[in-house]
Coordinates of C-alpha atoms in Angstrom, one line a residue:
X127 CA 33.9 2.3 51.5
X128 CA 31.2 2.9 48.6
X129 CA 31.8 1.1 46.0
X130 CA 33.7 -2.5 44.7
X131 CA 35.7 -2.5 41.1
X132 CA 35.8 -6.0 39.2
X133 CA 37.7 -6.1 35.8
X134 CA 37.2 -9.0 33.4
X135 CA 39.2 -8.2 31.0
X136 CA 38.4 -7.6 27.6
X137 CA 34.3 -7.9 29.0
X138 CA 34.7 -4.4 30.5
X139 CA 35.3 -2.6 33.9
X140 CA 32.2 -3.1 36.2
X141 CA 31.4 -0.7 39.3
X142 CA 28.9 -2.1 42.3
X143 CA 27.5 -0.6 45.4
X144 CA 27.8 -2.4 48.2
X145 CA 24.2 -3.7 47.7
X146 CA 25.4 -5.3 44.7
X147 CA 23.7 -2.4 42.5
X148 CA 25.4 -2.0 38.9
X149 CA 27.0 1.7 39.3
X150 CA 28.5 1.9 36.1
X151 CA 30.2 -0.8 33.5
X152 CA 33.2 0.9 30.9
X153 CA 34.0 -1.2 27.6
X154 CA 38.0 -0.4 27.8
X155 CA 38.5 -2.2 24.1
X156 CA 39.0 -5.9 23.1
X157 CA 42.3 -7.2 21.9
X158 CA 44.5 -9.9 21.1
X159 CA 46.7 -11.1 24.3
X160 CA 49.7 -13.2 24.0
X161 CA 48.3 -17.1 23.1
X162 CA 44.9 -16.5 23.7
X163 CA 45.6 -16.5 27.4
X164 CA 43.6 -13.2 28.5
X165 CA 44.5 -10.6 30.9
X166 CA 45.0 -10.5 35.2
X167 CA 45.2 -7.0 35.7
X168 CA 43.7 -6.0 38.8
X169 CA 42.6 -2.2 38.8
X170 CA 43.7 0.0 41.5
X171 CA 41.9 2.6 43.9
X172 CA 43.6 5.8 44.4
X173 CA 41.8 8.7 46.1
X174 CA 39.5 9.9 43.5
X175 CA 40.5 7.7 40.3
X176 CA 41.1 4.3 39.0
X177 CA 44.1 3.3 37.4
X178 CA 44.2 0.4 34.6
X179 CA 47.1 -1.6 33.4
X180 CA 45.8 -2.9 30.0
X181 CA 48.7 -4.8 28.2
X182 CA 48.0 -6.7 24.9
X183 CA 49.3 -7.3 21.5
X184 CA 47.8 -4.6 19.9
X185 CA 47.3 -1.8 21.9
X186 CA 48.7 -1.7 25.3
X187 CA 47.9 1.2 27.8
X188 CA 47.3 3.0 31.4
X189 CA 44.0 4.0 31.7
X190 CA 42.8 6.6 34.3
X191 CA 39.1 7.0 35.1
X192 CA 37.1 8.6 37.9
X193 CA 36.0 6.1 40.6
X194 CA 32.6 7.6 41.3
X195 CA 31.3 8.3 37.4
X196 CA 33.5 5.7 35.3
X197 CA 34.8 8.8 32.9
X198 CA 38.0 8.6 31.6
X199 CA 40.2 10.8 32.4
X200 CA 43.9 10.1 31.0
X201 CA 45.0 7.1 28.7
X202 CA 48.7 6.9 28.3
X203 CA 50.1 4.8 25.0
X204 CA 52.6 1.6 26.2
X205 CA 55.2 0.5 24.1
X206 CA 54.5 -3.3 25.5
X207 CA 52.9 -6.7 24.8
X208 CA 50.8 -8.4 27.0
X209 CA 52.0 -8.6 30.3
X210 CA 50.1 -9.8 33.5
X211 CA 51.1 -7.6 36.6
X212 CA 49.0 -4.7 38.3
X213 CA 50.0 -1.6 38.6
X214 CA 50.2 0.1 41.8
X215 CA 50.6 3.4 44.0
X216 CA 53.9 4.2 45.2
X217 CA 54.1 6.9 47.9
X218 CA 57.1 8.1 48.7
X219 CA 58.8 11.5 50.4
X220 CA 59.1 13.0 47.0
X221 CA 56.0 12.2 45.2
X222 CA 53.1 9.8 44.6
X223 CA 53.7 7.8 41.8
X224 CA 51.3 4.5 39.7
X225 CA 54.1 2.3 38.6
X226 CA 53.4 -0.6 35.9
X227 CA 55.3 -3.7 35.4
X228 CA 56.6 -5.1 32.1
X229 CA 59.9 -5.7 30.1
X230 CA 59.9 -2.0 30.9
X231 CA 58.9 -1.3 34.1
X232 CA 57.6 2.4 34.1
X233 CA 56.2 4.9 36.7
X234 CA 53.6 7.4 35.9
X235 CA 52.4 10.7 37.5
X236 CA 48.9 9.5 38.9
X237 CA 47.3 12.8 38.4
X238 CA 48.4 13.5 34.7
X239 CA 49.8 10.2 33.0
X240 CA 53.2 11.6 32.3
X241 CA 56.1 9.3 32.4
X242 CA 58.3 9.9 35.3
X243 CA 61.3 6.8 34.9
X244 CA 61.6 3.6 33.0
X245 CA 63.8 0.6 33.8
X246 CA 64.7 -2.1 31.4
X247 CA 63.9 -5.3 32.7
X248 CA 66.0 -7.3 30.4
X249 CA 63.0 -8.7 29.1
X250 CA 61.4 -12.0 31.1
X251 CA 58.0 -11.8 32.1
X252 CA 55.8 -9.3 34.6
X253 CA 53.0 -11.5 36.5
X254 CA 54.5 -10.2 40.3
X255 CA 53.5 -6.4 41.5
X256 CA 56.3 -4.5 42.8
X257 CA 56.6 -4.1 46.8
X258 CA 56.8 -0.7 48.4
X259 CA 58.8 -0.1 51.4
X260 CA 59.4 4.0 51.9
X261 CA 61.9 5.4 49.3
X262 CA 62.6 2.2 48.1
X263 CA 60.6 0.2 45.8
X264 CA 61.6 -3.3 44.4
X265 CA 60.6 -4.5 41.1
X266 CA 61.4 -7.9 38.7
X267 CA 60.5 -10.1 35.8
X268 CA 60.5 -13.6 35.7
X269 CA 63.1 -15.2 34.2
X270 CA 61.7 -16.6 30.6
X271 CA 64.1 -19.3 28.5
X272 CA 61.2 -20.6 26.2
X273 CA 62.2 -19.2 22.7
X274 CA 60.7 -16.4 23.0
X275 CA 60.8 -12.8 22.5
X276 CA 60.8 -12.2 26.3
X277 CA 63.7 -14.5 27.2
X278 CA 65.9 -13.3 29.7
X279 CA 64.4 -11.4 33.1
X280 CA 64.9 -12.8 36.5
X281 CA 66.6 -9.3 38.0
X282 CA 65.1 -7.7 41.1
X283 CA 65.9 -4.1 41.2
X284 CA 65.8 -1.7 44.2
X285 CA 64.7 1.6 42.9
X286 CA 65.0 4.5 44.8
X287 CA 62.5 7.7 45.0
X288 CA 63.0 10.6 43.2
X289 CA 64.3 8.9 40.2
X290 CA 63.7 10.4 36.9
X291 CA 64.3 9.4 33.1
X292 CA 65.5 5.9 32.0
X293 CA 67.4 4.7 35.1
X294 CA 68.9 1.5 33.5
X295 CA 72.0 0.8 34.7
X296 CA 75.1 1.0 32.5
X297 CA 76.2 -2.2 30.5
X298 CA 78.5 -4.4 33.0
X299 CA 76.6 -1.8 35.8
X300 CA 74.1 -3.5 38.6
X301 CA 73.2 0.2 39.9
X302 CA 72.5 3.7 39.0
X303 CA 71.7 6.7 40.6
X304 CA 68.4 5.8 40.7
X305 CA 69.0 1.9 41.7
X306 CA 70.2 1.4 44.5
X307 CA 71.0 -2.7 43.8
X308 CA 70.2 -5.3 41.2
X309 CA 70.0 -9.2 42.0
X310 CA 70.4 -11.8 39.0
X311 CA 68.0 -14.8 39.3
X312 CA 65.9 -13.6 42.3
X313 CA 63.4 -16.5 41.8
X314 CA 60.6 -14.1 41.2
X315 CA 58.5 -15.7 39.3
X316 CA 53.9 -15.7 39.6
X317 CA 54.0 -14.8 43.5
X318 CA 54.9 -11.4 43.9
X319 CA 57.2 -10.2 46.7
X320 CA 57.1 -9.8 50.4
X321 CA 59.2 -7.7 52.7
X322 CA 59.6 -8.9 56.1
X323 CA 62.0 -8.0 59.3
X324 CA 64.4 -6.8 56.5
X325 CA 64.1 -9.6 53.8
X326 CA 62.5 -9.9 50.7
X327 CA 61.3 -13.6 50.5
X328 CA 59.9 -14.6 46.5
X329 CA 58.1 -18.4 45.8
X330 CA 58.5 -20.2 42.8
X331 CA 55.2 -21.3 41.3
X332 CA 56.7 -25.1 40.6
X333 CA 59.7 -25.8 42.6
X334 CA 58.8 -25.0 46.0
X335 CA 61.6 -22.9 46.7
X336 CA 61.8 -19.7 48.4
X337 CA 64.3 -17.6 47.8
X338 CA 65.6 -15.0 50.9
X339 CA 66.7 -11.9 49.4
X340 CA 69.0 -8.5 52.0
X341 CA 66.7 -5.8 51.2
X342 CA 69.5 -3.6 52.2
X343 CA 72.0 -4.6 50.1
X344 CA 70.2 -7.0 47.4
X345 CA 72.5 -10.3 48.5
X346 CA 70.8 -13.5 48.5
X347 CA 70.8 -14.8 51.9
X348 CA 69.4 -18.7 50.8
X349 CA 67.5 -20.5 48.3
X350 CA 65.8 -23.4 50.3
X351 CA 63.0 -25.8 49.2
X352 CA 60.1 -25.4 51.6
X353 CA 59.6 -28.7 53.6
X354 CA 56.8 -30.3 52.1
X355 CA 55.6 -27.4 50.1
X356 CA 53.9 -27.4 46.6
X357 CA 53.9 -25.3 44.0
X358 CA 53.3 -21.5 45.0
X359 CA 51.2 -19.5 42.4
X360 CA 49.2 -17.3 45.3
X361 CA 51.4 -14.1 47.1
X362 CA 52.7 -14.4 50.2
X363 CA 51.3 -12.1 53.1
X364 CA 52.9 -11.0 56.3
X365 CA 51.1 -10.1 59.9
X366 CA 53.2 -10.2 63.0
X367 CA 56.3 -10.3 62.2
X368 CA 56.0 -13.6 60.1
X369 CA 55.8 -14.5 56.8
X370 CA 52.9 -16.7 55.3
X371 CA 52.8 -18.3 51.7
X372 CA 50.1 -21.0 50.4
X373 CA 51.1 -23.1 48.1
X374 CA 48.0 -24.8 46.0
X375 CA 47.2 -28.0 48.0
X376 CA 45.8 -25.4 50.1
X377 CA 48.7 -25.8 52.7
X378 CA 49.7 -22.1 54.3
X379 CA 53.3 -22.5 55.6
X380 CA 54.3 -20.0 58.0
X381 CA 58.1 -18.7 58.1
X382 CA 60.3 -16.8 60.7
X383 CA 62.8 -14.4 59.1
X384 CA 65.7 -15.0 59.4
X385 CA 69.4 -16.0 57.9
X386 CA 68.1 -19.7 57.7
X387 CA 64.6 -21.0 56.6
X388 CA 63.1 -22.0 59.4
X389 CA 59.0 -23.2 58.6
X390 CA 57.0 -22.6 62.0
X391 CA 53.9 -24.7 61.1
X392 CA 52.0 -26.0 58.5
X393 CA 48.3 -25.1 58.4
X394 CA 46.0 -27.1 55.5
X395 CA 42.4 -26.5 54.3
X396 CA 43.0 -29.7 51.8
X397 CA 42.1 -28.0 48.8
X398 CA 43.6 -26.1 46.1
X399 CA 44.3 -22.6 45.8
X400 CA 46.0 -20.4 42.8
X401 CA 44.2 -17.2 43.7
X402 CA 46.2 -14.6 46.3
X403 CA 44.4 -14.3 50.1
X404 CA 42.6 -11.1 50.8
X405 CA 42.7 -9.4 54.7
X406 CA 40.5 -7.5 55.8
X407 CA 39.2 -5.7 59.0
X408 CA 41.4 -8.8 61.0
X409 CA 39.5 -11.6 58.9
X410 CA 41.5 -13.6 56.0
X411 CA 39.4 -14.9 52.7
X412 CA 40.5 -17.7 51.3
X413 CA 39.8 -18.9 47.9
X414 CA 39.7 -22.6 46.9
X415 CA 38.6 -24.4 43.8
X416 CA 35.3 -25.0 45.6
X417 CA 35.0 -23.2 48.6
X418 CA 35.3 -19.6 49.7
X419 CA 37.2 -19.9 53.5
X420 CA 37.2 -16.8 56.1
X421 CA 39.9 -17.3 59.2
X422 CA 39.3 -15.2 62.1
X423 CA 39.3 -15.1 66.0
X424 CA 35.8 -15.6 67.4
X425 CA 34.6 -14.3 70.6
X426 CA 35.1 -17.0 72.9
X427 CA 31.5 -15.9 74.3

């Protein structure tokens, strides 16, 4: 409630009042990412520190700094090339833990920087953040068949708490004792996941299908193409019980769990959107190509 973070990648790591006052700005390094493309990282707020995913093709890393000052505080080595997923917080009944996506995904004590597990991905590519629900956290690449070094990917892994070392499931193996499941071609793909009423749904950025995923037991329950739904590079959000996903002709297409697809409404702004939907204190911000949007209840007074 003091301060806001922005990172622009290799242009530094700014820190604002809320009166729009420069706090403090942190040169973290400039590097070579995959293609020229840049970084997405988002930094995360954790109590007293702020935690960095910077992945490159030089020298990728975890960065820990302290929120108020800028000052760093850990920087942890990754063996990783550029990858475009943030990292985030993980608390659980054993532990807190900062968790970073990759070919490797790999969790990381928040206070100290020391590795806690790893789990091969099978390669494919991190853009999606893992979701968090309890003493289970579910993790995946997108599934890459482009010639590349990263092809493969596409596995969603259920991860439970606790888990220590490399938990990669034996060859021919889709758990360990640390995973509880492991679904092939998920459909995770730009969006990152949502949980909902017991199902994990995942968007694909240029299909329009949503994929419906038993958080339980990692089964898919369908893979339907969204009635009149574009492609979906923004995360899905859920409030009430029901799950909303904007694809980018600005349509938001609201869902009812369930065994079947079933879309509820359609709600457009008509005009496009890539960026993810922030909430906050019962408001939603939307972002367009031209126009910043905020959805709330007004006082009928």
């Amino acid at each position: 409630g003091e301060r806001v973070y922005a990172y622009f990648g290799m242009h530094g790591l700014y820190c604002y009042d809320f009166a729009g006052k420069l706090v403090w700005h942190k040169d973290l390094g400039n590097y070579e990412t995959r293609a020229g493309w840049g970084t997405s990282s988002s930094p995360v707020l954790y109590r007293d520190k702020l935690y960095l995913q910077i992945d490159n093709e030089e020298e990728s890393c975890v960065v820990a700094l302290d929120a108020e000052s800028g000052r760093p505080i850990w920087r942890v080595p990754r063996d990783e090339a550029t990858q475009y997923s943030s990292p985030v917080i993980w608390e659980n009944s054993q532990r807190a833990e900062l968790v970073a996506g990759g070919m490797t995904y790999r969790s990381y004590d928040p206070e100290t920087g020391k590795l806690l597990w790893q789990l091969d991905m099978a390669k494919g590519r991190s853009s999606a953040i893992p979701v968090a629900d309890g003493d289970r956290l579910y993790v995946g690449t997108e599934f890459r068949n482009r010639g590349g070094p990263d092809d493969g990917g596409g596995f969603l892994f259920a991860v439970r708490a606790g888990a220590s070392g490399d938990i990669t499931p034996p060859a021919g193996a889709s758990t360990s004792d640390d995973v509880a499941w492991c679904c092939a071609e998920s459909g995770i793909q730009m969006a990152s996941p949502i949980l909902c009423q017991g199902y994990i749904y995942l968007f694909e950025r240029r299909l329009s299908i949503v994929h419906c995923i038993d958080a339980k037991t990692g089964s898919h329950i369908y893979r339907e193409r969204v009635p009149g739904g574009r492609p979906f590079w923004s995360s899905p959000w859920s409030i009430e019980g029901r799950v909303f996903a904007l694809d980018d002709a600005g349509t938001v297409h609201v869902i009812e769990p369930g065994q079947d697809l079933r879309v509820l409404r359609r709600n457009e702004i008509g005009e496009r959107t890539w960026s993810t939907p922030a909430i906050s204190n019962g408001s939603l911000f939307l972002r367009g190509v031209e126009h910043l949007y905020c959805i709330a209840k007004t006082d009928a007074r």
